[in-house]
Every structure is written in structure tokens, then in C-alpha cells.
Coordinates of C-alpha atoms in Angstrom, one line a residue:
M167 CA 52.1 81.3 126.3
T168 CA 50.0 79.9 123.2
D169 CA 47.5 77.1 124.4
L170 CA 47.7 73.8 122.6
N171 CA 44.5 71.5 122.1
T172 CA 44.1 67.9 123.0
G173 CA 45.3 65.9 120.1
D174 CA 47.7 68.6 118.5
T175 CA 50.6 67.1 117.2
S176 CA 52.2 70.6 116.6
G177 CA 52.2 74.1 117.6
T178 CA 54.0 77.2 119.0
I179 CA 54.5 77.8 122.7
I180 CA 55.8 81.5 123.7
V181 CA 57.7 81.8 127.0
E182 CA 58.3 85.6 127.9
F183 CA 60.9 86.3 130.2
E184 CA 62.4 89.7 131.6
G185 CA 66.0 89.9 132.8
T186 CA 66.8 92.1 135.7
T187 CA 70.4 92.1 135.6
A188 CA 73.0 92.1 132.7
G189 CA 74.3 88.5 131.9
G190 CA 73.6 85.2 130.7
G191 CA 70.6 82.9 131.4
S192 CA 68.6 79.7 130.4
V193 CA 65.1 78.7 130.0
E194 CA 64.3 75.0 130.2
L195 CA 61.0 73.7 128.6
T196 CA 59.6 69.9 128.9
V197 CA 56.6 69.1 127.2
N198 CA 54.7 65.7 128.1
D199 CA 52.0 64.3 126.1
A200 CA 49.1 61.8 127.1
E201 CA 50.9 58.7 126.5
G202 CA 53.9 59.6 128.9
N203 CA 56.3 60.8 126.2
S204 CA 58.3 63.8 127.0
D205 CA 61.0 66.2 125.3
D206 CA 62.7 69.2 126.6
I207 CA 64.8 72.0 125.2
T208 CA 67.2 74.4 126.6
V209 CA 67.6 78.1 125.2
V210 CA 70.2 80.2 126.2
L211 CA 69.6 83.8 126.8
T212 CA 71.7 86.9 126.9
V213 CA 70.5 89.9 128.8
E214 CA 72.5 93.0 127.8
A215 CA 72.8 96.1 130.2
E216 CA 71.2 99.2 129.3
A217 CA 73.1 101.7 127.6
T218 CA 74.3 104.5 129.6
T219 CA 75.8 106.7 127.0
V220 CA 73.3 107.7 124.2
T221 CA 74.6 109.7 121.2
V222 CA 72.0 112.4 120.2
S223 CA 72.2 113.1 116.4
S224 CA 68.8 114.3 115.6
N225 CA 66.8 117.2 116.9
I226 CA 64.4 116.8 119.7
T227 CA 60.5 116.3 118.8
G228 CA 57.6 115.6 120.8
T229 CA 58.4 114.9 124.5
V230 CA 61.7 113.2 125.3
T231 CA 63.5 112.6 128.5
W232 CA 67.0 112.1 129.3
E233 CA 67.4 110.1 132.2
T234 CA 69.5 110.1 135.5
G235 CA 72.6 108.0 135.5
K236 CA 73.4 108.5 131.7
T237 CA 75.6 110.6 129.7
Y238 CA 74.0 112.1 126.3
I239 CA 76.5 113.1 123.4
L240 CA 75.6 116.1 121.3
A241 CA 76.6 115.0 117.7
G242 CA 76.0 118.7 116.2
R243 CA 73.8 121.4 116.9
I244 CA 70.7 119.9 118.5
T245 CA 67.2 121.8 118.5
V246 CA 64.4 121.5 120.8
L247 CA 62.2 122.3 118.3
D248 CA 58.7 124.3 118.2
G249 CA 56.2 122.3 120.3
A250 CA 58.8 119.8 121.6
V251 CA 59.8 119.2 125.3
L252 CA 63.2 118.1 126.4
N253 CA 63.3 117.0 130.3
I254 CA 66.6 116.4 131.4
E255 CA 66.9 114.6 135.0
K256 CA 69.3 115.4 137.8
G257 CA 72.5 114.2 137.4
V258 CA 72.7 113.7 133.6
V259 CA 75.7 115.0 131.9
V260 CA 75.6 116.3 128.6
K261 CA 78.7 116.3 126.5
G262 CA 79.3 118.1 123.1
Q263 CA 81.4 116.9 120.3
A264 CA 84.0 119.0 118.8
G265 CA 82.9 121.0 116.0
T266 CA 83.7 124.7 114.6
G267 CA 81.8 126.8 112.5
A268 CA 78.4 125.7 111.0
N269 CA 79.3 122.3 112.7
A270 CA 79.9 123.5 116.0
T271 CA 77.8 121.6 118.7
A272 CA 75.1 123.1 121.2
L273 CA 72.0 122.6 122.7
L274 CA 69.5 125.2 121.1
V275 CA 66.1 125.6 122.3
A276 CA 63.9 127.2 119.5
R277 CA 60.9 129.5 120.0
G278 CA 58.1 127.4 121.2
G279 CA 60.3 124.6 122.5
T280 CA 60.6 123.8 125.9
L281 CA 63.7 122.7 128.3
N282 CA 63.1 121.4 131.8
A283 CA 66.4 120.9 133.2
A284 CA 66.0 119.6 136.6
G285 CA 69.0 119.5 138.5
E286 CA 69.6 119.5 142.0
A287 CA 72.3 120.9 144.7
E288 CA 73.2 117.5 145.4
M289 CA 72.9 116.3 141.7
P290 CA 73.6 119.0 139.2
I291 CA 73.4 118.8 135.4
I292 CA 76.6 119.2 133.7
F293 CA 77.0 120.5 130.3
T294 CA 80.8 120.0 129.0
S295 CA 82.7 118.7 126.3
I296 CA 83.2 115.2 125.2
A297 CA 86.9 115.4 125.9
D298 CA 85.9 116.0 129.7
E299 CA 86.0 112.3 131.5
I300 CA 83.2 113.5 133.9
S301 CA 80.6 110.9 134.3
P302 CA 76.9 110.6 136.0
E303 CA 78.8 108.2 138.6
D304 CA 81.2 111.1 139.7
I305 CA 77.8 113.2 139.9
A306 CA 76.2 110.8 142.1
A307 CA 79.0 110.8 144.4
G308 CA 79.3 114.3 145.0
N309 CA 82.5 114.9 142.5
F310 CA 81.3 117.8 140.4
A311 CA 84.9 119.2 139.2
S312 CA 86.2 117.9 135.9
P313 CA 88.7 114.7 136.5
N314 CA 91.3 115.6 133.6
L315 CA 90.4 119.2 132.3
A316 CA 91.3 122.2 134.0
S317 CA 89.0 125.0 134.9
D318 CA 90.5 127.5 132.3
V319 CA 90.4 124.9 129.1
S320 CA 87.6 126.6 127.0
G321 CA 86.2 126.5 123.1
L322 CA 85.8 122.6 123.2
W323 CA 82.2 123.0 121.8
G324 CA 79.4 125.3 121.7
G325 CA 76.9 126.0 124.5
V326 CA 73.2 126.4 125.5
I327 CA 71.2 128.6 123.6
I328 CA 67.4 129.5 124.7
L329 CA 65.2 131.4 122.4
G330 CA 61.8 132.9 123.0
K331 CA 59.0 135.2 121.7
A332 CA 59.4 138.0 124.0
K333 CA 60.3 141.6 122.7
I334 CA 63.4 142.7 121.8
S335 CA 64.9 146.3 120.7
T336 CA 66.8 146.0 117.6
K337 CA 66.7 147.4 113.8
N338 CA 67.4 146.9 110.4
K339 CA 70.9 148.1 109.8
T340 CA 69.8 149.5 106.5
S341 CA 66.5 151.2 106.9
G342 CA 66.7 151.7 110.5
A343 CA 63.2 150.2 110.9
Q344 CA 62.5 148.4 114.2
L345 CA 62.5 144.6 113.9
S346 CA 60.6 142.0 116.0
E347 CA 62.6 139.0 115.4
V348 CA 66.3 138.6 114.2
Q349 CA 68.7 135.6 114.4
I350 CA 71.0 134.6 117.1
D351 CA 74.6 134.9 117.0
G352 CA 76.1 131.6 116.6
I353 CA 73.4 130.2 114.5
P354 CA 73.8 130.2 110.8
T355 CA 71.1 132.2 109.1
S356 CA 70.1 129.0 107.0
D357 CA 68.7 127.6 110.3
T358 CA 65.5 129.4 110.8
N359 CA 65.5 127.9 114.4
G360 CA 67.9 130.4 115.4
L361 CA 65.2 133.4 115.0
Y362 CA 64.2 134.7 118.2
G363 CA 61.9 137.8 119.2
G364 CA 58.1 138.6 119.3
S365 CA 55.6 140.1 121.2
D366 CA 54.7 137.6 124.0
D367 CA 56.7 139.1 127.0
E368 CA 55.3 136.2 129.3
D369 CA 56.5 133.6 127.0
N370 CA 57.5 130.3 128.5
S371 CA 60.5 128.3 127.5
G372 CA 60.8 125.8 130.6
T373 CA 62.4 125.7 133.9
I374 CA 66.1 125.3 134.2
T375 CA 67.9 124.9 137.7
Y376 CA 71.3 123.6 139.0
I377 CA 73.1 123.3 135.6
S378 CA 76.9 123.8 135.1
I379 CA 77.9 124.7 131.4
R380 CA 81.9 124.3 131.0
H381 CA 84.6 124.3 128.2
G382 CA 82.4 125.7 125.6
G383 CA 82.5 128.9 123.3
S384 CA 83.5 127.2 119.8
N385 CA 84.5 129.6 117.3
I386 CA 81.9 130.0 114.7
G387 CA 84.0 132.1 112.5
S388 CA 85.7 135.6 112.3
G389 CA 86.3 135.4 115.9
N390 CA 82.6 134.8 116.9
E391 CA 82.1 132.6 119.6
I392 CA 79.1 130.8 121.2
N393 CA 78.2 132.2 124.8
G394 CA 78.1 129.7 127.9
L395 CA 74.4 130.4 128.3
T396 CA 72.7 132.4 125.6
L397 CA 69.2 133.8 126.2
G398 CA 67.6 135.6 123.3
G399 CA 63.9 136.8 123.6
V400 CA 63.2 134.6 126.5
G401 CA 60.0 135.6 128.3
S402 CA 59.4 136.0 132.0
G403 CA 57.2 132.6 132.2
T404 CA 60.5 130.9 132.0
T405 CA 62.3 130.0 135.3
I406 CA 66.3 130.1 135.4
S407 CA 68.3 129.6 138.7
N408 CA 71.5 128.0 140.0
V409 CA 73.4 128.5 136.7
E410 CA 77.3 128.1 136.6
V411 CA 79.2 128.8 133.3
V412 CA 83.3 127.9 133.5
A413 CA 85.8 128.3 131.1
N414 CA 83.7 129.6 128.1
Q415 CA 85.5 131.3 125.0
D416 CA 82.8 133.9 124.7
D417 CA 80.7 135.7 127.3
G418 CA 79.5 133.9 130.3
I419 CA 75.8 134.8 130.2
E420 CA 74.3 137.0 127.6
F421 CA 70.7 138.5 127.1
F422 CA 69.4 139.6 124.0
G423 CA 66.2 141.6 124.7
G424 CA 63.3 139.6 126.7
T425 CA 61.9 139.7 130.1
V426 CA 63.4 136.3 131.7
S427 CA 65.1 136.8 135.1
V428 CA 68.0 134.7 136.6
T429 CA 68.6 134.3 140.2
N430 CA 72.0 132.4 141.5
A431 CA 74.5 132.6 138.5
V432 CA 78.2 132.0 138.8
V433 CA 80.6 132.9 135.8
W434 CA 84.2 131.9 136.4
N435 CA 87.2 131.9 133.8
I436 CA 85.2 133.5 130.9
N437 CA 87.3 134.7 128.0
D438 CA 84.9 137.5 127.3
D439 CA 82.4 139.5 129.3
G440 CA 81.4 137.9 132.3
I441 CA 77.5 139.3 131.9
D442 CA 76.4 140.8 128.7
T443 CA 73.3 142.5 128.2
D444 CA 71.8 143.8 124.8
Q445 CA 68.5 144.7 123.2
A446 CA 66.6 146.1 126.0
W447 CA 66.5 143.2 128.1
N448 CA 63.8 143.9 131.0
G449 CA 64.3 141.2 133.4
K450 CA 66.8 140.6 136.5
L451 CA 70.0 139.2 137.6
E452 CA 69.8 138.7 141.3
N453 CA 72.4 137.1 143.4
F454 CA 75.4 136.4 141.5
V455 CA 79.4 136.1 141.3
V456 CA 81.5 137.1 138.3
I457 CA 85.6 135.9 138.5
A458 CA 87.9 137.6 136.3
P459 CA 87.0 137.6 133.1
N460 CA 90.0 137.5 130.7
T461 CA 90.7 139.0 127.2
A462 CA 91.9 142.1 125.8
E463 CA 88.0 143.6 125.5
A464 CA 86.7 141.5 128.4
H465 CA 84.5 143.3 131.1
C466 CA 82.8 142.3 134.2
F467 CA 79.5 143.7 132.8
E468 CA 78.9 144.9 129.0
L469 CA 75.8 146.4 129.3
D470 CA 74.5 147.9 126.0
G471 CA 71.5 149.8 125.2
P472 CA 68.3 149.2 123.1
E473 CA 69.3 149.2 119.0
G474 CA 65.7 150.1 118.3
T475 CA 62.7 152.3 119.6
Y476 CA 61.6 149.7 122.2
I477 CA 62.9 150.3 125.4
N478 CA 60.0 149.7 128.1
G479 CA 62.3 150.5 131.3
N480 CA 65.5 149.2 132.8
H481 CA 66.9 145.6 133.4
T482 CA 67.8 145.1 136.9
I483 CA 71.5 143.4 138.2
T484 CA 71.5 143.0 142.1
K485 CA 73.5 141.8 144.9
G486 CA 76.4 140.5 143.2
T487 CA 80.3 139.7 144.1
V488 CA 82.9 140.4 141.6
V489 CA 86.6 139.8 141.5
A490 CA 87.9 141.6 138.5
T491 CA 91.7 140.5 138.8
V492 CA 92.9 137.0 139.7
G493 CA 96.8 136.9 139.0
D494 CA 97.7 138.0 135.3
R495 CA 94.0 137.3 134.5
K496 CA 91.8 140.5 134.6
A497 CA 88.9 142.5 132.8
T498 CA 89.4 145.3 130.8
D499 CA 86.3 147.4 132.5
L500 CA 84.6 146.8 135.9
I501 CA 81.2 148.2 134.1
N502 CA 80.9 149.1 130.7
V503 CA 77.8 150.9 129.7
D504 CA 76.6 153.0 126.5
N505 CA 75.1 156.3 126.6
N506 CA 71.6 154.8 126.4
T507 CA 72.0 151.7 128.3
N508 CA 68.8 150.8 130.3
A509 CA 70.0 149.4 133.7
T510 CA 69.7 149.6 137.2
L511 CA 72.6 148.3 139.2
S512 CA 72.5 147.9 143.0
N513 CA 74.2 146.3 146.0
I514 CA 77.4 145.0 144.0
F515 CA 80.9 144.6 145.6
I516 CA 83.7 144.6 143.4
T517 CA 87.2 143.4 144.7
G518 CA 90.5 142.6 143.2
I519 CA 90.5 145.6 141.3
S520 CA 93.8 146.6 139.2
A521 CA 95.2 150.1 138.6
D522 CA 93.8 150.6 135.1
Q523 CA 90.2 149.2 135.7
D524 CA 87.4 151.3 135.9
I525 CA 83.6 151.8 135.4
N526 CA 83.8 153.7 132.2
R527 CA 80.6 155.8 132.2
T528 CA 78.2 157.2 135.0
E529 CA 76.8 159.8 132.6
S530 CA 76.1 160.5 129.1
D531 CA 78.2 162.5 126.8
D532 CA 76.0 163.1 124.3
T533 CA 73.3 166.0 125.3
D534 CA 70.6 164.5 123.0
V535 CA 70.7 161.1 125.2
T536 CA 68.9 160.4 128.4
F537 CA 71.2 158.4 130.5
L538 CA 69.2 155.5 131.7
T539 CA 71.8 153.7 133.9
T540 CA 71.7 154.0 137.8
F541 CA 74.1 152.9 140.4
T542 CA 73.0 152.1 144.2
G543 CA 75.6 150.5 146.6
I544 CA 78.2 149.7 144.3
E545 CA 81.1 149.3 146.6
L546 CA 84.7 148.9 145.1
D547 CA 87.8 147.5 147.1
I548 CA 90.3 150.0 145.6
P549 CA 94.0 149.4 146.2
A550 CA 95.4 151.0 149.1
G551 CA 96.5 154.6 148.6
S552 CA 94.5 155.3 145.6
S553 CA 91.5 157.5 144.9
L554 CA 87.7 156.5 144.2
A555 CA 87.8 158.7 141.2
D556 CA 91.0 156.6 139.5
Y557 CA 88.4 153.8 139.0
V558 CA 85.4 156.0 137.9
S559 CA 85.6 157.7 134.3
G560 CA 83.8 161.0 134.8
N561 CA 81.7 162.2 137.9
V562 CA 81.5 159.7 140.8
P563 CA 77.7 159.4 141.6
A564 CA 76.7 158.9 145.3
G565 CA 75.6 155.2 144.6
I566 CA 79.4 154.3 143.9
T567 CA 81.6 154.1 147.0
A568 CA 85.1 152.7 148.3
A569 CA 84.7 149.8 150.8
S570 CA 87.3 147.4 151.6
T571 CA 84.4 144.7 152.7
P572 CA 80.8 144.8 151.6
S573 CA 78.3 146.6 153.5
T574 CA 75.3 144.7 154.7
G575 CA 73.0 144.0 151.9
V576 CA 75.6 144.5 149.4
G577 CA 77.4 141.5 147.7
A578 CA 76.1 137.7 146.9
D579 CA 75.0 135.5 149.3
L580 CA 77.9 133.0 148.9
S581 CA 76.2 130.1 150.5
A582 CA 73.9 129.7 147.4
F583 CA 76.9 128.6 145.3
A584 CA 78.5 125.5 147.3
W585 CA 77.1 123.2 144.8
T586 CA 79.6 124.9 142.0
W587 CA 82.9 123.8 140.9
A588 CA 83.8 127.7 141.2
S589 CA 83.1 127.5 145.1
T590 CA 86.0 125.0 145.5
S591 CA 88.8 127.0 143.6
T592 CA 91.4 129.3 145.4
E593 CA 90.1 132.2 143.2
W594 CA 86.4 131.9 145.2
P595 CA 85.7 135.2 147.3
G596 CA 86.7 133.9 150.9
N597 CA 88.6 131.0 149.9

């Protein structure tokens, strides 16, 4: 309030008012002078409700927080720029607008950017399409399934792409020279925020936990779609756990080099590979479920070898449960590897196997290449009356055996996934 002095015949009085709930209100002001004269005025105020739906049309700079109870609409490819931090609180819903090609919507974390997505089992963060009617109120009430989109509807927006500065193994296709950085699939080369790779294997892109990515994989041209979760050159300083990918047009999770590890991951209703690794990824995927990837070229695992001279040991995929076929949906291969794939696979139980599915390679067919992939505790629930050799191309190593139920220590700890939409499905292992 601005003070008035004795004798003043005019002045300004400021009354500050803070509304706590939406609606109308009024403030009445009465002024008395020394001679007993008075006058009053009533001002009607309208307190508007805080917006709970926020459209995001600009890249993220500085430090930005997306708040619990709100829905954020991605109006395009939104990038967390180098040096910026995006904090996403529990229970937030992020929806991508429709778009294809260069206009495909996605959340992209550029090298040097940080994403802290802090969901919880009781309040996960949902990344989905604008066509999905799910709301923060649904999440708060414990209803995590889409109220209107079926669990196999895909390609409605892009996905989540995280890029880092860790080493990758790739080369110039013309000269054959080793490259330290390249452009990620799905991002036009005109956008330099799509570059990934470097020399910092301990690079930190943030902390991501309890997120569900749904209905994504927009086509960006020539049959090239965006993965549910893309990890390009992401370093070991990044923490990623409790991730669900549902109904993506392309791969569920794809690693392009880097050293990041992921624990507790679910991939369900994917139209390409469940788990895809490339460019000498050197991290670990531990405790996971893959359910029936489904296209003519889909694999439960598509594990490619180094593209350049850099290798630096194997990546590890361990403690997983795979359902290879559900009804008429099935993967082409169980495990697809190259002659030079650098992978260590262990304690994986694969069930729902169809007659024409197999592990495509257990040794190199190129005498000039050292076969780097190892198999330990890989158990196949093969159809009755068939032979294990029918589901392994080539020699069957000691680490691959037949089993109708998983042995102790083999397969995923399914209790870690009670929060997921996938776990409520009849296709879930054990349901």
C-alpha cells in the first residue's frame, strides 16, 4: 500500500490480493478524511485456474521443470539443448502431436543436455500421443492404461531420444575411416543437435526412472521410424531404470554405442526389434521382458557388431524373459547376431516359440572373424516333440538348453514390473 500524507488531496493506493482458488472475488476500499467525509469503491477480481495443459513449442534452455499434475504437449521436435536441464516430476503426462518426416514430434536430449525424469512406481511418467486421453488424474488414481487407445496402436508420434558423448564404433562409408560422431537415425542432418558420440565414456545425460513410452515411432521417410527409446553414445554416468515401451512402430530400445546401462525394462507390442544394439555398445541390460515383436524383419534381439575399429569388450544382456509369439504376432528370429557381434547373453528364458524361429548364429561363418558373442543360461521353451537343434542355426553350444520352465536365476524378476501397463495384459508371462 502506498502511504498518503496529511493534507494530500490525491494519491495512489495499491492493494495486493492473492487468490488461492479459482473464481470471482471482490475487494472493497473505504477512505475517510479528517473532516469525517468518506468514500468507497468495490473492485471485482477474477482469479483464473492455473493451466494444467502446457504446449511446448520451443527448445529447452536453462533449467526447466515440468510439474506433477500437468500435461505437456510437444508441438514438434523439442530438444533439451547443450547445457540445459529438463526436470520432469512424477505423474507428468507428455503427449506428442501428430507429425511425420522432418515434422515428427519427439523429445530429444542433445549432447550436453540433461533429462531428469523422476517417476515413481505409483506415479510413473507417461510419454504418449496427443490422441491418448490419459491424464495426470488417471495416473494419480493408479490407472496407467490408455483409456481409449488399444495397446497395439503405434506410429502416432516420435519417441524419446537421448544422445551423449561416449565412444561409438562407426566409420565413414566411403573412406572406411573411424568416426567419433555421427547423426542419429530419425533426426534430419540439418539439425546438429542430432549428433552423438565422442570420447567421454562417463558422460552423464541425467537420471530416468519409471517412464512409459507409448504409441510412437512416426515414419520419417523411406520406412525409417523413430525407436521408442533411442540411446546414442550415452555415457555410464547416466542412470536409466524402470522403462516401459508399448506399441512402437520401430524398435523398442536401441543402443548406438556408448556405455550406459539399463535395468528393469519392458518392451511390448513393438513392430520391429525388441532390443537392438549397434556400434559396440558397452553397457548392461539387466532384468527385462520382451513380448512378441511383430513384422517380417522383427527380432526379439537384433545385436549388431562394431562398425569401426573400436570394440572395447562386450555388452551384457542378462536376466530376461522373452515371449517370442503371441497369437499371430511373432518375431522372425529369437536372437539375431552378426559374425562380429560383441555381446554376452546370460540367464534368459525364451517361451512362446514358433516352429520357424531360431537363434541365427552361435559361431562365426567367417574364418577371418573372431566370434565374440557368448551364451550362458539361455533356456528355450521349445514346442513338444521338437529338438533343440531345430531352434539353433549351427552348432548348439553348452550355454543354450531346452527348459519348459526357467531354472533358478534364469529369467526376469517379474515383480519389478507391477507398475507397467504390460503387466496387466493377458500376454504377460504368467498371466
